[in-house]
mmCIF file of C-alpha atoms and ligand atoms in Angstrom:
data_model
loop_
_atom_site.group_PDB
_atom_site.id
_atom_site.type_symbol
_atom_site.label_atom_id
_atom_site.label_comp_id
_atom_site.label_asym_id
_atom_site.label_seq_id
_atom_site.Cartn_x
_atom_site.Cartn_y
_atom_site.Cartn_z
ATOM 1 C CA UNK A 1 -0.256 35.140 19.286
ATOM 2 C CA UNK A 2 2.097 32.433 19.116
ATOM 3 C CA UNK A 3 1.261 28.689 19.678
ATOM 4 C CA UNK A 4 3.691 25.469 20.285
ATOM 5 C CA UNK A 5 1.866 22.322 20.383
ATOM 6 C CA UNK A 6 4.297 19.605 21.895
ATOM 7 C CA UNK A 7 2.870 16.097 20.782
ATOM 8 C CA UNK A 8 3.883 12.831 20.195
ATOM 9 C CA UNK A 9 1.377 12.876 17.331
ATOM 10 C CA UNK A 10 2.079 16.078 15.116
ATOM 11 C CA UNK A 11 -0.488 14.395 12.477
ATOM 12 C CA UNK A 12 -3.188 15.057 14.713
ATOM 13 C CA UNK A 13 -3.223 18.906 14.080
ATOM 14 C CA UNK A 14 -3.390 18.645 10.338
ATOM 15 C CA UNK A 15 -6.756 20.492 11.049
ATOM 16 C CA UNK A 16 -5.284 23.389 12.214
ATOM 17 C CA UNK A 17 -4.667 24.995 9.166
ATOM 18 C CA UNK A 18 -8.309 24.518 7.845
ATOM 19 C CA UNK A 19 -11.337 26.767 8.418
ATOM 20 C CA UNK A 20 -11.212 29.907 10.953
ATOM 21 C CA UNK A 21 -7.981 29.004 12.210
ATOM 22 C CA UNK A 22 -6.250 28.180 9.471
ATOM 23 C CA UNK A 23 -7.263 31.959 8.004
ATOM 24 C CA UNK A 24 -5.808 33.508 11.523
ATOM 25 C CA UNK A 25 -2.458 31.521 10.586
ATOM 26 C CA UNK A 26 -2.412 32.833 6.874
ATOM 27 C CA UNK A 27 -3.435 36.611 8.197
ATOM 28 C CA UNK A 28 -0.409 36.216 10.821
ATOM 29 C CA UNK A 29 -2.918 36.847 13.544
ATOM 30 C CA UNK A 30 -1.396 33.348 15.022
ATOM 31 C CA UNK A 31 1.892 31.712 14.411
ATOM 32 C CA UNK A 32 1.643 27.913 15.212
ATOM 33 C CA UNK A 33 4.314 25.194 15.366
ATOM 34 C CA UNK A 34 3.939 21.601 16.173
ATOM 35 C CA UNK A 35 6.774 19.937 17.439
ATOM 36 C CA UNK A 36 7.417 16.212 17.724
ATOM 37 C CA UNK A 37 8.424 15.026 21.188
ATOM 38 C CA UNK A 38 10.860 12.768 20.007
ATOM 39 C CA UNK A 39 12.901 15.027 18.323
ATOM 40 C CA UNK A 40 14.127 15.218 22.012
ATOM 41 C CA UNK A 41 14.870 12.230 22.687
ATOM 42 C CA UNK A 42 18.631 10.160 21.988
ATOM 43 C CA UNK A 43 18.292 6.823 21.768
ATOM 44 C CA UNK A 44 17.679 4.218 19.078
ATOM 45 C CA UNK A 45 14.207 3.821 19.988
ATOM 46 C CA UNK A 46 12.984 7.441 20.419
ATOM 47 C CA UNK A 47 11.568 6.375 24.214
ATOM 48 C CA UNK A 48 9.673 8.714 25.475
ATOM 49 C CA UNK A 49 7.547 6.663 28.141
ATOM 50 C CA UNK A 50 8.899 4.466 30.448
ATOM 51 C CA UNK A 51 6.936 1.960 33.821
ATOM 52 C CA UNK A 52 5.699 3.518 36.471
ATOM 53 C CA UNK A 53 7.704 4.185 40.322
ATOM 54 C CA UNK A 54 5.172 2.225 42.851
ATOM 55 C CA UNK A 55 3.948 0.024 40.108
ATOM 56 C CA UNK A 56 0.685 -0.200 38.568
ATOM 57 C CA UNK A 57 -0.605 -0.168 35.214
ATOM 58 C CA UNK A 58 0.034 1.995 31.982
ATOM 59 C CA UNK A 59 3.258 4.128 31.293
ATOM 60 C CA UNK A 60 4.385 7.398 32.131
ATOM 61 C CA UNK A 61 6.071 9.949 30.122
ATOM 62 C CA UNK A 62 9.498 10.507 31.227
ATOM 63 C CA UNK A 63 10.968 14.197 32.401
ATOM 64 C CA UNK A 64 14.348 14.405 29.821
ATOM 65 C CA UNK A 65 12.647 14.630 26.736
ATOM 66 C CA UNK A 66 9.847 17.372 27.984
ATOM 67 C CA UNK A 67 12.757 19.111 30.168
ATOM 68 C CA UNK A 68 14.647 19.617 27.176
ATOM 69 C CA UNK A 69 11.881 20.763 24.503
ATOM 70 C CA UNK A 70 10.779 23.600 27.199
ATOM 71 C CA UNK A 71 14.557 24.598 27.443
ATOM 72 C CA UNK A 72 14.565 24.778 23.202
ATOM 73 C CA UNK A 73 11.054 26.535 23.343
ATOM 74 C CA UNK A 74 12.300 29.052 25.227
ATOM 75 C CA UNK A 75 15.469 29.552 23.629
ATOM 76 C CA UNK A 76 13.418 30.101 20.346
ATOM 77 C CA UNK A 77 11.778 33.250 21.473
ATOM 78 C CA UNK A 78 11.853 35.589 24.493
ATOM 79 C CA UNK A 79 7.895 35.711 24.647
ATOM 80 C CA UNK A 80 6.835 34.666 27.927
ATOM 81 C CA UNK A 81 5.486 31.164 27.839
ATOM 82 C CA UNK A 82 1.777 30.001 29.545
ATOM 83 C CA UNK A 83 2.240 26.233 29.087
ATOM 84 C CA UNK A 84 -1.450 24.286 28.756
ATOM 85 C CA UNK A 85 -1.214 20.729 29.774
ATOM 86 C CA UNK A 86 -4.515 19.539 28.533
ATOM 87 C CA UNK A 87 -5.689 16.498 31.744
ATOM 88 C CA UNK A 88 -8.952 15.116 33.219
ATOM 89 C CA UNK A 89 -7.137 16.256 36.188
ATOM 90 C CA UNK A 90 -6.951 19.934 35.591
ATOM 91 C CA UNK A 91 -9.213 22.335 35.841
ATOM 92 C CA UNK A 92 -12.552 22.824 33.686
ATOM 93 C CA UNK A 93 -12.053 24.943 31.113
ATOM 94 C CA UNK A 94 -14.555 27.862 30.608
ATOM 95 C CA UNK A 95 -15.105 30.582 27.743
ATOM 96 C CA UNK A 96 -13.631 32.634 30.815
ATOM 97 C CA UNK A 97 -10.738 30.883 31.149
ATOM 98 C CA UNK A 98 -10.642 30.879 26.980
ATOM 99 C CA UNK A 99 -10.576 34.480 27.323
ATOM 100 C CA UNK A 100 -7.924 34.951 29.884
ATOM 101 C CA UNK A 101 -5.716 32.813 27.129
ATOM 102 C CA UNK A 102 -6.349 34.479 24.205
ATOM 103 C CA UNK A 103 -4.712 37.552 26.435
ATOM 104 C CA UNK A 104 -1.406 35.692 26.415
ATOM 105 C CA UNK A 105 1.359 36.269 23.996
ATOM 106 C CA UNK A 106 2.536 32.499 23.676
ATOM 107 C CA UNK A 107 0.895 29.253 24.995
ATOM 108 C CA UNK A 108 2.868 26.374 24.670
ATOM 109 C CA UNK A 109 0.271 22.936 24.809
ATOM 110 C CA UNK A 110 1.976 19.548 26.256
ATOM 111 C CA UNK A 111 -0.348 17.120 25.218
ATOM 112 C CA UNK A 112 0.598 14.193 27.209
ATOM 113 C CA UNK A 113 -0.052 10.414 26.477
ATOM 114 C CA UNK A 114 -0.389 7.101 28.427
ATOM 115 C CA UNK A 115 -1.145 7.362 31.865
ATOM 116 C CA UNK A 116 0.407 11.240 31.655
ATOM 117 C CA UNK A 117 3.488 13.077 32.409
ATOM 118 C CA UNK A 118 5.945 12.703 35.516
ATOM 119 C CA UNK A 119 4.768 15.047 37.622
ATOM 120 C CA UNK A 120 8.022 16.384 37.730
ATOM 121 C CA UNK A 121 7.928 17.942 34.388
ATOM 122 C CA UNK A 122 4.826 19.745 35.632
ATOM 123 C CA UNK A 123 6.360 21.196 38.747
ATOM 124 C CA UNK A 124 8.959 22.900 36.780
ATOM 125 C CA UNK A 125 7.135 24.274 34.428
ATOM 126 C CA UNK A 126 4.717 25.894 36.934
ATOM 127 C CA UNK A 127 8.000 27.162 38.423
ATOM 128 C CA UNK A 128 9.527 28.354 35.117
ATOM 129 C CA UNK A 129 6.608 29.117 33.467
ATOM 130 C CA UNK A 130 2.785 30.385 34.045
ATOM 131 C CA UNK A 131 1.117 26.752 33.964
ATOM 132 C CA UNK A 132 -2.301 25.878 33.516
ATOM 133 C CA UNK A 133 -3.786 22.499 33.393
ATOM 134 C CA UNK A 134 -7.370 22.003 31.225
ATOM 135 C CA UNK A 135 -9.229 19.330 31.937
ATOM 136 C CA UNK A 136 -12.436 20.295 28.853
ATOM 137 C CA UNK A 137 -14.711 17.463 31.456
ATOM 138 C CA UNK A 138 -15.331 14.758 33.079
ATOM 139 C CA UNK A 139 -14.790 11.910 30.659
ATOM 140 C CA UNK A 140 -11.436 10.042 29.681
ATOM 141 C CA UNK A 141 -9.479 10.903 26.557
ATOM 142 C CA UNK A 142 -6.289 9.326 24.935
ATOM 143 C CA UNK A 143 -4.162 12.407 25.223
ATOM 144 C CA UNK A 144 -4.079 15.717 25.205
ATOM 145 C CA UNK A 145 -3.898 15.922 21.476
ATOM 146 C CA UNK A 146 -8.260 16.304 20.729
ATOM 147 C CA UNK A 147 -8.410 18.763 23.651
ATOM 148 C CA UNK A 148 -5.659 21.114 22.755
ATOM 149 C CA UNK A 149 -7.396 21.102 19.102
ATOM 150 C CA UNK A 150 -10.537 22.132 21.312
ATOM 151 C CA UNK A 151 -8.678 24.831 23.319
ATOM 152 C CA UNK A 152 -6.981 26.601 20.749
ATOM 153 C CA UNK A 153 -10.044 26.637 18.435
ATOM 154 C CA UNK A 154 -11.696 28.747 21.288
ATOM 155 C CA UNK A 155 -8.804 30.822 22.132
ATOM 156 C CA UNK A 156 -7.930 31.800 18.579
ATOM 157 C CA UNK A 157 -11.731 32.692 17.836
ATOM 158 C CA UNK A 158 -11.534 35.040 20.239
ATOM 159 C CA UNK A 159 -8.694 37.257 18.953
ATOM 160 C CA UNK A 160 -9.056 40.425 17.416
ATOM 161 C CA UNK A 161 -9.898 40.034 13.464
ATOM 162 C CA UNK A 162 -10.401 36.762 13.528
ATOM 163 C CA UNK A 163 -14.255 36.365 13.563
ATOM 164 C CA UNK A 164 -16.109 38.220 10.646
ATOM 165 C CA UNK A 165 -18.656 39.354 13.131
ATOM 166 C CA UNK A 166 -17.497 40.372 16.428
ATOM 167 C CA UNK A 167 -20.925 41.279 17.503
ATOM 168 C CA UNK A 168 -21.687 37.090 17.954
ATOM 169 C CA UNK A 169 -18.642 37.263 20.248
ATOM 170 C CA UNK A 170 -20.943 40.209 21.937
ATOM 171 C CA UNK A 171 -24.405 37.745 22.259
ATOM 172 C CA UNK A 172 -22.130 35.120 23.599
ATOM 173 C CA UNK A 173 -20.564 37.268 26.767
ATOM 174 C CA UNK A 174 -24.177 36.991 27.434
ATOM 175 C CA UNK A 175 -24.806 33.451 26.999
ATOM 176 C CA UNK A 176 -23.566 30.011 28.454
ATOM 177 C CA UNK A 177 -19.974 29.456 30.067
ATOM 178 C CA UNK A 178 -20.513 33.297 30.793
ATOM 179 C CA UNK A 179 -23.251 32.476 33.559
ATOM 180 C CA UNK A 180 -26.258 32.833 31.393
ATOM 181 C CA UNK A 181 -28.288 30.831 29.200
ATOM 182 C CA UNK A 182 -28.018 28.276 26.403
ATOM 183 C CA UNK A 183 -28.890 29.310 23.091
ATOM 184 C CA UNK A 184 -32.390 29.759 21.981
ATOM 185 C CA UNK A 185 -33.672 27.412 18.839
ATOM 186 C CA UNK A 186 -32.821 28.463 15.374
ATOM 187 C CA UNK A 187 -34.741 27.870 12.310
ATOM 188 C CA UNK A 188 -33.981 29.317 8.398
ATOM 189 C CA UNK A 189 -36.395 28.799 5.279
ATOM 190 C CA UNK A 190 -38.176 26.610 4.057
ATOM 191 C CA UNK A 191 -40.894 27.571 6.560
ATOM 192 C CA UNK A 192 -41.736 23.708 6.401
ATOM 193 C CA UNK A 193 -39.792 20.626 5.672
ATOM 194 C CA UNK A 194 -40.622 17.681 6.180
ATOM 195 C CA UNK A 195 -44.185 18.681 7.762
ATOM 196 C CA UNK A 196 -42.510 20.124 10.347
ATOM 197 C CA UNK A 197 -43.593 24.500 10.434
ATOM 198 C CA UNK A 198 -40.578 26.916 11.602
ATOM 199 C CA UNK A 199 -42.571 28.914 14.902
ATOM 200 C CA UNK A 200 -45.173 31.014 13.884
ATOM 201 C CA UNK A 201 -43.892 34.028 15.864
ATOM 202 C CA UNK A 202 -40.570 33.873 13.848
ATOM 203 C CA UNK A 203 -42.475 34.490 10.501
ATOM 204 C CA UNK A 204 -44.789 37.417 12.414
ATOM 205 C CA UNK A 205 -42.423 40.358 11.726
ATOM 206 C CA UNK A 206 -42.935 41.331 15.445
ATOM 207 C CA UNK A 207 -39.547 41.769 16.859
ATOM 208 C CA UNK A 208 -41.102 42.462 20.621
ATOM 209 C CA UNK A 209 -42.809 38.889 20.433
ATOM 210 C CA UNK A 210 -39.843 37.223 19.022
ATOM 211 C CA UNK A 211 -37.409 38.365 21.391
ATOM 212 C CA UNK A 212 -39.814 37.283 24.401
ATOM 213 C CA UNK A 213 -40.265 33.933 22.437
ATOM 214 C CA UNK A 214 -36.633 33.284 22.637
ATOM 215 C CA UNK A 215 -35.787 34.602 25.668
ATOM 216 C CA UNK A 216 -38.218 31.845 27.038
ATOM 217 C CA UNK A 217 -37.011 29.088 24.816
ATOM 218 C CA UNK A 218 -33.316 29.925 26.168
ATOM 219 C CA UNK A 219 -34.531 29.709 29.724
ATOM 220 C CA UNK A 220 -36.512 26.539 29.404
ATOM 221 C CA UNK A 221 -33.800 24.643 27.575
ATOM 222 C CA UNK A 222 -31.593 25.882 30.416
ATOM 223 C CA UNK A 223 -33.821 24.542 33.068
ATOM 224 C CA UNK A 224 -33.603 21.191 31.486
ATOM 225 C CA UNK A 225 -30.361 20.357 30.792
ATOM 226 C CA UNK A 226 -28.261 23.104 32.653
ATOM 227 C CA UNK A 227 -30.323 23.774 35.411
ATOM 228 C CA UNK A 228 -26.516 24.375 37.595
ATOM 229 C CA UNK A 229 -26.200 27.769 34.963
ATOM 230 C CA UNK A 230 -29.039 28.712 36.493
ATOM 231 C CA UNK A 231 -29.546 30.708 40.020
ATOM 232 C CA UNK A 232 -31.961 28.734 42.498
ATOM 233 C CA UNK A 233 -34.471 31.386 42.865
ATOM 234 C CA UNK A 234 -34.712 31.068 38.877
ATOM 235 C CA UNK A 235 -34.300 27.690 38.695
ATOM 236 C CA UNK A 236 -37.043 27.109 40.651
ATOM 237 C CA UNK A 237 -39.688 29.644 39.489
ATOM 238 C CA UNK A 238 -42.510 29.478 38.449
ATOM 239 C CA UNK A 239 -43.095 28.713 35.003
ATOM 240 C CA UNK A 240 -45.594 31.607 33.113
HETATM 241 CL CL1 LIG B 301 -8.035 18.119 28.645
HETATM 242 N N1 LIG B 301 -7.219 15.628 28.359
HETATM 243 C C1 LIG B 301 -7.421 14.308 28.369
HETATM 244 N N2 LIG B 301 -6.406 13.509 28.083
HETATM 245 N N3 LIG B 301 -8.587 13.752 28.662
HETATM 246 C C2 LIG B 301 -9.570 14.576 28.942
HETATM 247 C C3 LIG B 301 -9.439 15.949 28.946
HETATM 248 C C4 LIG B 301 -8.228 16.454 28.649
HETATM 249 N N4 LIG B 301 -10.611 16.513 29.265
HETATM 250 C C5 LIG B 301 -11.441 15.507 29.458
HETATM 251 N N5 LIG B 301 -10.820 14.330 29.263
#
Protein backbone atom coordinates (compact mmCIF):
# COMPACT_ATOMS: atom_id res chain seq x y z
CA UNK A 1 0.00 0.00 0.00
CA UNK A 2 1.06 3.37 -0.62
CA UNK A 3 0.43 6.39 1.73
CA UNK A 4 0.80 10.41 1.09
CA UNK A 5 0.26 12.37 4.10
CA UNK A 6 -0.24 16.12 2.97
CA UNK A 7 0.50 18.35 6.15
CA UNK A 8 1.53 21.54 7.03
CA UNK A 9 3.41 19.83 9.87
CA UNK A 10 5.58 16.90 8.34
CA UNK A 11 7.30 16.72 12.00
CA UNK A 12 4.27 15.39 13.33
CA UNK A 13 4.68 11.88 11.68
CA UNK A 14 8.16 11.30 12.95
CA UNK A 15 6.30 8.33 14.68
CA UNK A 16 5.55 6.68 11.75
CA UNK A 17 8.56 4.94 11.28
CA UNK A 18 8.62 3.49 14.90
CA UNK A 19 6.98 0.30 16.19
CA UNK A 20 4.49 -1.90 13.90
CA UNK A 21 4.41 0.57 11.30
CA UNK A 22 7.60 1.51 10.98
CA UNK A 23 8.48 -2.53 10.41
CA UNK A 24 5.56 -2.55 7.50
CA UNK A 25 7.64 0.48 5.91
CA UNK A 26 11.10 -1.38 6.24
CA UNK A 27 9.34 -4.88 4.92
CA UNK A 28 7.88 -2.68 1.88
CA UNK A 29 4.46 -3.80 2.94
CA UNK A 30 3.73 0.23 2.96
CA UNK A 31 5.46 2.99 1.16
CA UNK A 32 4.80 6.36 2.98
CA UNK A 33 5.66 9.95 2.02
CA UNK A 34 4.94 13.09 3.85
CA UNK A 35 4.76 16.05 1.94
CA UNK A 36 4.87 19.65 3.12
CA UNK A 37 1.99 21.81 1.92
CA UNK A 38 4.02 24.63 1.29
CA UNK A 39 6.17 23.22 -1.05
CA UNK A 40 3.09 24.32 -3.15
CA UNK A 41 2.83 27.40 -2.52
CA UNK A 42 4.83 30.74 -4.47
CA UNK A 43 5.08 33.46 -2.53
CA UNK A 44 7.53 34.94 -0.04
CA UNK A 45 5.55 33.94 2.81
CA UNK A 46 4.57 30.32 1.97
CA UNK A 47 0.58 31.37 2.65
CA UNK A 48 -1.35 28.74 2.76
CA UNK A 49 -4.47 30.12 4.81
CA UNK A 50 -6.09 33.09 4.12
CA UNK A 51 -9.81 35.09 6.06
CA UNK A 52 -12.79 33.70 5.63
CA UNK A 53 -15.79 34.76 2.60
CA UNK A 54 -18.92 35.85 4.98
CA UNK A 55 -16.63 36.70 7.80
CA UNK A 56 -16.24 35.15 11.04
CA UNK A 57 -13.51 33.90 13.00
CA UNK A 58 -10.35 31.65 12.30
CA UNK A 59 -8.73 31.07 8.76
CA UNK A 60 -9.30 28.87 6.03
CA UNK A 61 -6.97 26.98 3.93
CA UNK A 62 -6.91 28.22 0.50
CA UNK A 63 -7.70 25.87 -2.81
CA UNK A 64 -4.17 26.67 -5.04
CA UNK A 65 -1.83 25.12 -2.90
CA UNK A 66 -4.05 21.73 -2.22
CA UNK A 67 -5.23 21.92 -6.07
CA UNK A 68 -1.81 21.72 -7.09
CA UNK A 69 -0.26 18.97 -4.61
CA UNK A 70 -3.29 16.53 -5.78
CA UNK A 71 -2.32 17.37 -9.48
CA UNK A 72 1.67 16.38 -8.44
CA UNK A 73 0.30 13.32 -6.39
CA UNK A 74 -1.18 12.04 -9.14
CA UNK A 75 1.35 12.69 -11.60
CA UNK A 76 3.74 10.65 -9.27
CA UNK A 77 1.99 7.40 -9.72
CA UNK A 78 -0.94 5.98 -11.72
CA UNK A 79 -2.40 4.15 -8.52
CA UNK A 80 -5.79 5.25 -8.01
CA UNK A 81 -5.99 7.70 -5.17
CA UNK A 82 -8.77 7.42 -1.98
CA UNK A 83 -8.01 10.83 -0.43
CA UNK A 84 -8.82 10.84 3.68
CA UNK A 85 -9.54 14.26 4.92
CA UNK A 86 -9.41 13.60 8.58
CA UNK A 87 -12.68 16.38 10.16
CA UNK A 88 -15.08 16.44 13.15
CA UNK A 89 -17.34 16.83 10.29
CA UNK A 90 -16.88 13.57 8.53
CA UNK A 91 -17.97 10.52 9.19
CA UNK A 92 -17.07 8.19 12.32
CA UNK A 93 -14.57 6.05 11.58
CA UNK A 94 -15.06 2.29 12.40
CA UNK A 95 -12.66 -0.90 12.32
CA UNK A 96 -15.17 -1.44 9.28
CA UNK A 97 -14.45 1.44 7.61
CA UNK A 98 -10.48 0.66 8.65
CA UNK A 99 -10.95 -2.39 6.77
CA UNK A 100 -12.51 -1.13 3.65
CA UNK A 101 -9.09 1.17 3.57
CA UNK A 102 -6.62 -1.14 4.08
CA UNK A 103 -8.32 -2.67 0.64
CA UNK A 104 -7.13 0.41 -1.22
CA UNK A 105 -3.96 0.65 -3.15
CA UNK A 106 -3.10 4.41 -2.24
CA UNK A 107 -4.73 6.79 0.34
CA UNK A 108 -3.64 10.11 0.16
CA UNK A 109 -4.47 12.01 3.95
CA UNK A 110 -5.12 16.01 3.77
CA UNK A 111 -4.79 16.90 7.15
CA UNK A 112 -6.22 20.28 7.24
CA UNK A 113 -5.58 23.15 9.79
CA UNK A 114 -7.37 26.29 11.15
CA UNK A 115 -10.88 26.41 10.73
CA UNK A 116 -10.34 23.65 7.62
CA UNK A 117 -10.12 23.55 3.97
CA UNK A 118 -12.23 25.58 1.26
CA UNK A 119 -14.71 23.42 0.55
CA UNK A 120 -13.80 23.71 -2.83
CA UNK A 121 -10.75 21.64 -2.61
CA UNK A 122 -13.03 18.94 -1.22
CA UNK A 123 -15.53 18.96 -4.04
CA UNK A 124 -12.89 18.23 -6.50
CA UNK A 125 -11.34 15.76 -5.00
CA UNK A 126 -14.58 13.77 -4.44
CA UNK A 127 -14.96 14.40 -8.19
CA UNK A 128 -11.39 13.38 -9.15
CA UNK A 129 -10.83 11.10 -6.64
CA UNK A 130 -12.70 8.41 -4.21
CA UNK A 131 -13.00 10.84 -1.05
CA UNK A 132 -13.67 10.01 2.34
CA UNK A 133 -13.88 12.29 5.24
CA UNK A 134 -13.00 10.71 9.05
CA UNK A 135 -14.16 12.37 11.70
CA UNK A 136 -12.35 9.51 14.74
CA UNK A 137 -15.43 11.50 17.30
CA UNK A 138 -17.04 13.91 18.69
CA UNK A 139 -14.45 16.17 20.25
CA UNK A 140 -12.33 19.09 18.62
CA UNK A 141 -8.78 18.58 17.41
CA UNK A 142 -6.13 21.05 15.94
CA UNK A 143 -5.84 19.35 12.60
CA UNK A 144 -5.95 16.48 10.95
CA UNK A 145 -2.38 15.65 11.70
CA UNK A 146 -3.13 13.24 15.35
CA UNK A 147 -6.05 11.60 13.51
CA UNK A 148 -4.41 10.58 10.33
CA UNK A 149 -1.53 9.10 12.76
CA UNK A 150 -4.70 7.25 14.29
CA UNK A 151 -6.10 6.10 10.91
CA UNK A 152 -3.20 4.80 9.33
CA UNK A 153 -2.03 2.96 12.49
CA UNK A 154 -5.36 0.94 12.09
CA UNK A 155 -5.30 0.57 8.45
CA UNK A 156 -1.71 -0.60 8.20
CA UNK A 157 -2.30 -3.21 11.14
CA UNK A 158 -4.61 -4.70 9.21
CA UNK A 159 -2.57 -5.64 6.11
CA UNK A 160 -1.38 -8.88 5.30
CA UNK A 161 2.09 -9.69 7.26
CA UNK A 162 2.01 -7.03 9.23
CA UNK A 163 0.72 -8.38 12.63
CA UNK A 164 2.78 -11.39 14.07
CA UNK A 165 -0.46 -13.02 14.98
CA UNK A 166 -3.23 -12.75 12.64
CA UNK A 167 -5.41 -14.85 14.78
CA UNK A 168 -5.90 -11.43 17.31
CA UNK A 169 -7.07 -9.78 14.07
CA UNK A 170 -9.55 -13.04 14.12
CA UNK A 171 -10.88 -12.35 18.10
CA UNK A 172 -11.28 -8.78 17.11
CA UNK A 173 -13.85 -9.35 13.92
CA UNK A 174 -15.65 -10.57 16.89
CA UNK A 175 -15.29 -7.83 19.23
CA UNK A 176 -16.09 -3.99 19.46
CA UNK A 177 -16.40 -1.60 16.30
CA UNK A 178 -17.44 -5.06 14.71
CA UNK A 179 -20.92 -5.00 16.64
CA UNK A 180 -19.88 -7.07 19.56
CA UNK A 181 -18.39 -6.64 22.81
CA UNK A 182 -15.55 -4.84 24.56
CA UNK A 183 -12.76 -6.78 25.68
CA UNK A 184 -12.89 -8.94 28.69
CA UNK A 185 -10.24 -8.07 31.73
CA UNK A 186 -6.74 -9.29 31.44
CA UNK A 187 -4.46 -10.23 34.15
CA UNK A 188 -0.58 -11.93 33.87
CA UNK A 189 1.59 -13.15 36.97
CA UNK A 190 2.25 -12.26 39.84
CA UNK A 191 -1.05 -13.81 40.97
CA UNK A 192 -1.00 -10.83 43.58
CA UNK A 193 0.47 -7.42 43.63
CA UNK A 194 -0.14 -5.11 45.61
CA UNK A 195 -2.86 -7.24 47.67
CA UNK A 196 -4.81 -7.26 44.89
CA UNK A 197 -5.45 -11.55 43.66
CA UNK A 198 -5.67 -12.11 39.67
CA UNK A 199 -9.53 -14.08 39.49
CA UNK A 200 -9.52 -17.27 40.92
CA UNK A 201 -11.11 -18.96 37.87
CA UNK A 202 -8.10 -17.75 35.72
CA UNK A 203 -5.60 -19.79 37.91
CA UNK A 204 -8.31 -23.00 37.92
CA UNK A 205 -7.01 -24.66 34.71
CA UNK A 206 -10.73 -25.01 33.67
CA UNK A 207 -10.97 -23.62 30.26
CA UNK A 208 -15.06 -24.17 30.21
CA UNK A 209 -15.28 -21.83 33.41
CA UNK A 210 -12.90 -19.34 32.11
CA UNK A 211 -14.38 -18.80 28.89
CA UNK A 212 -17.96 -18.32 30.61
CA UNK A 213 -16.11 -15.98 33.13
CA UNK A 214 -15.07 -13.77 30.36
CA UNK A 215 -17.71 -13.95 28.20
CA UNK A 216 -19.67 -12.34 31.19
CA UNK A 217 -17.05 -9.83 32.10
CA UNK A 218 -17.15 -8.67 28.26
CA UNK A 219 -20.89 -8.31 28.42
CA UNK A 220 -21.10 -6.47 31.68
CA UNK A 221 -18.39 -3.98 30.82
CA UNK A 222 -20.40 -3.53 27.62
CA UNK A 223 -23.57 -2.82 29.42
CA UNK A 224 -21.86 -0.10 31.27
CA UNK A 225 -20.09 1.93 29.15
CA UNK A 226 -21.28 0.81 25.58
CA UNK A 227 -24.59 -0.14 26.24
CA UNK A 228 -25.43 1.44 22.18
CA UNK A 229 -23.00 -1.91 20.99
CA UNK A 230 -25.42 -3.68 22.50
CA UNK A 231 -29.00 -4.96 21.02
CA UNK A 232 -32.05 -3.81 23.32
CA UNK A 233 -33.34 -7.16 24.04
CA UNK A 234 -29.65 -7.78 25.46
CA UNK A 235 -29.18 -4.68 26.79
CA UNK A 236 -31.90 -4.99 28.84
CA UNK A 237 -31.80 -8.61 30.14
CA UNK A 238 -31.74 -9.91 32.85
CA UNK A 239 -28.65 -10.18 34.63
CA UNK A 240 -27.82 -14.19 35.83
CL1 LIG B 1 -10.61 13.31 12.17
N1 LIG B 1 -9.95 15.80 12.76
C1 LIG B 1 -9.97 16.87 13.56
N2 LIG B 1 -9.33 17.96 13.18
N3 LIG B 1 -10.60 16.90 14.73
C2 LIG B 1 -11.23 15.80 15.08
C3 LIG B 1 -11.25 14.65 14.30
C4 LIG B 1 -10.60 14.69 13.13
N4 LIG B 1 -11.97 13.70 14.93
C5 LIG B 1 -12.37 14.26 16.05
N5 LIG B 1 -11.93 15.52 16.15
Amino acid sequence: MRLDIVTIFPDYFAPLGLSLVGKAINAGTVDVAVHDLRDWTHDRHRTVDDTPYGGGAGMVMKPEPWGEAFDALEQASPLPMTVVVPTPAGRPFTQELAYGLAGRPRLVFACGRYEGIDQRVIDHCADAYELVEVSLGDYVLNGGEVAALAIIEAVVRLLPGVLGNPESLVEESHSAGHDQLLEYPNYTKPPVWRGREVPEVLLSGHHGRVAQWRSEQALERTRTRRPDLLGDDIRDEKRT
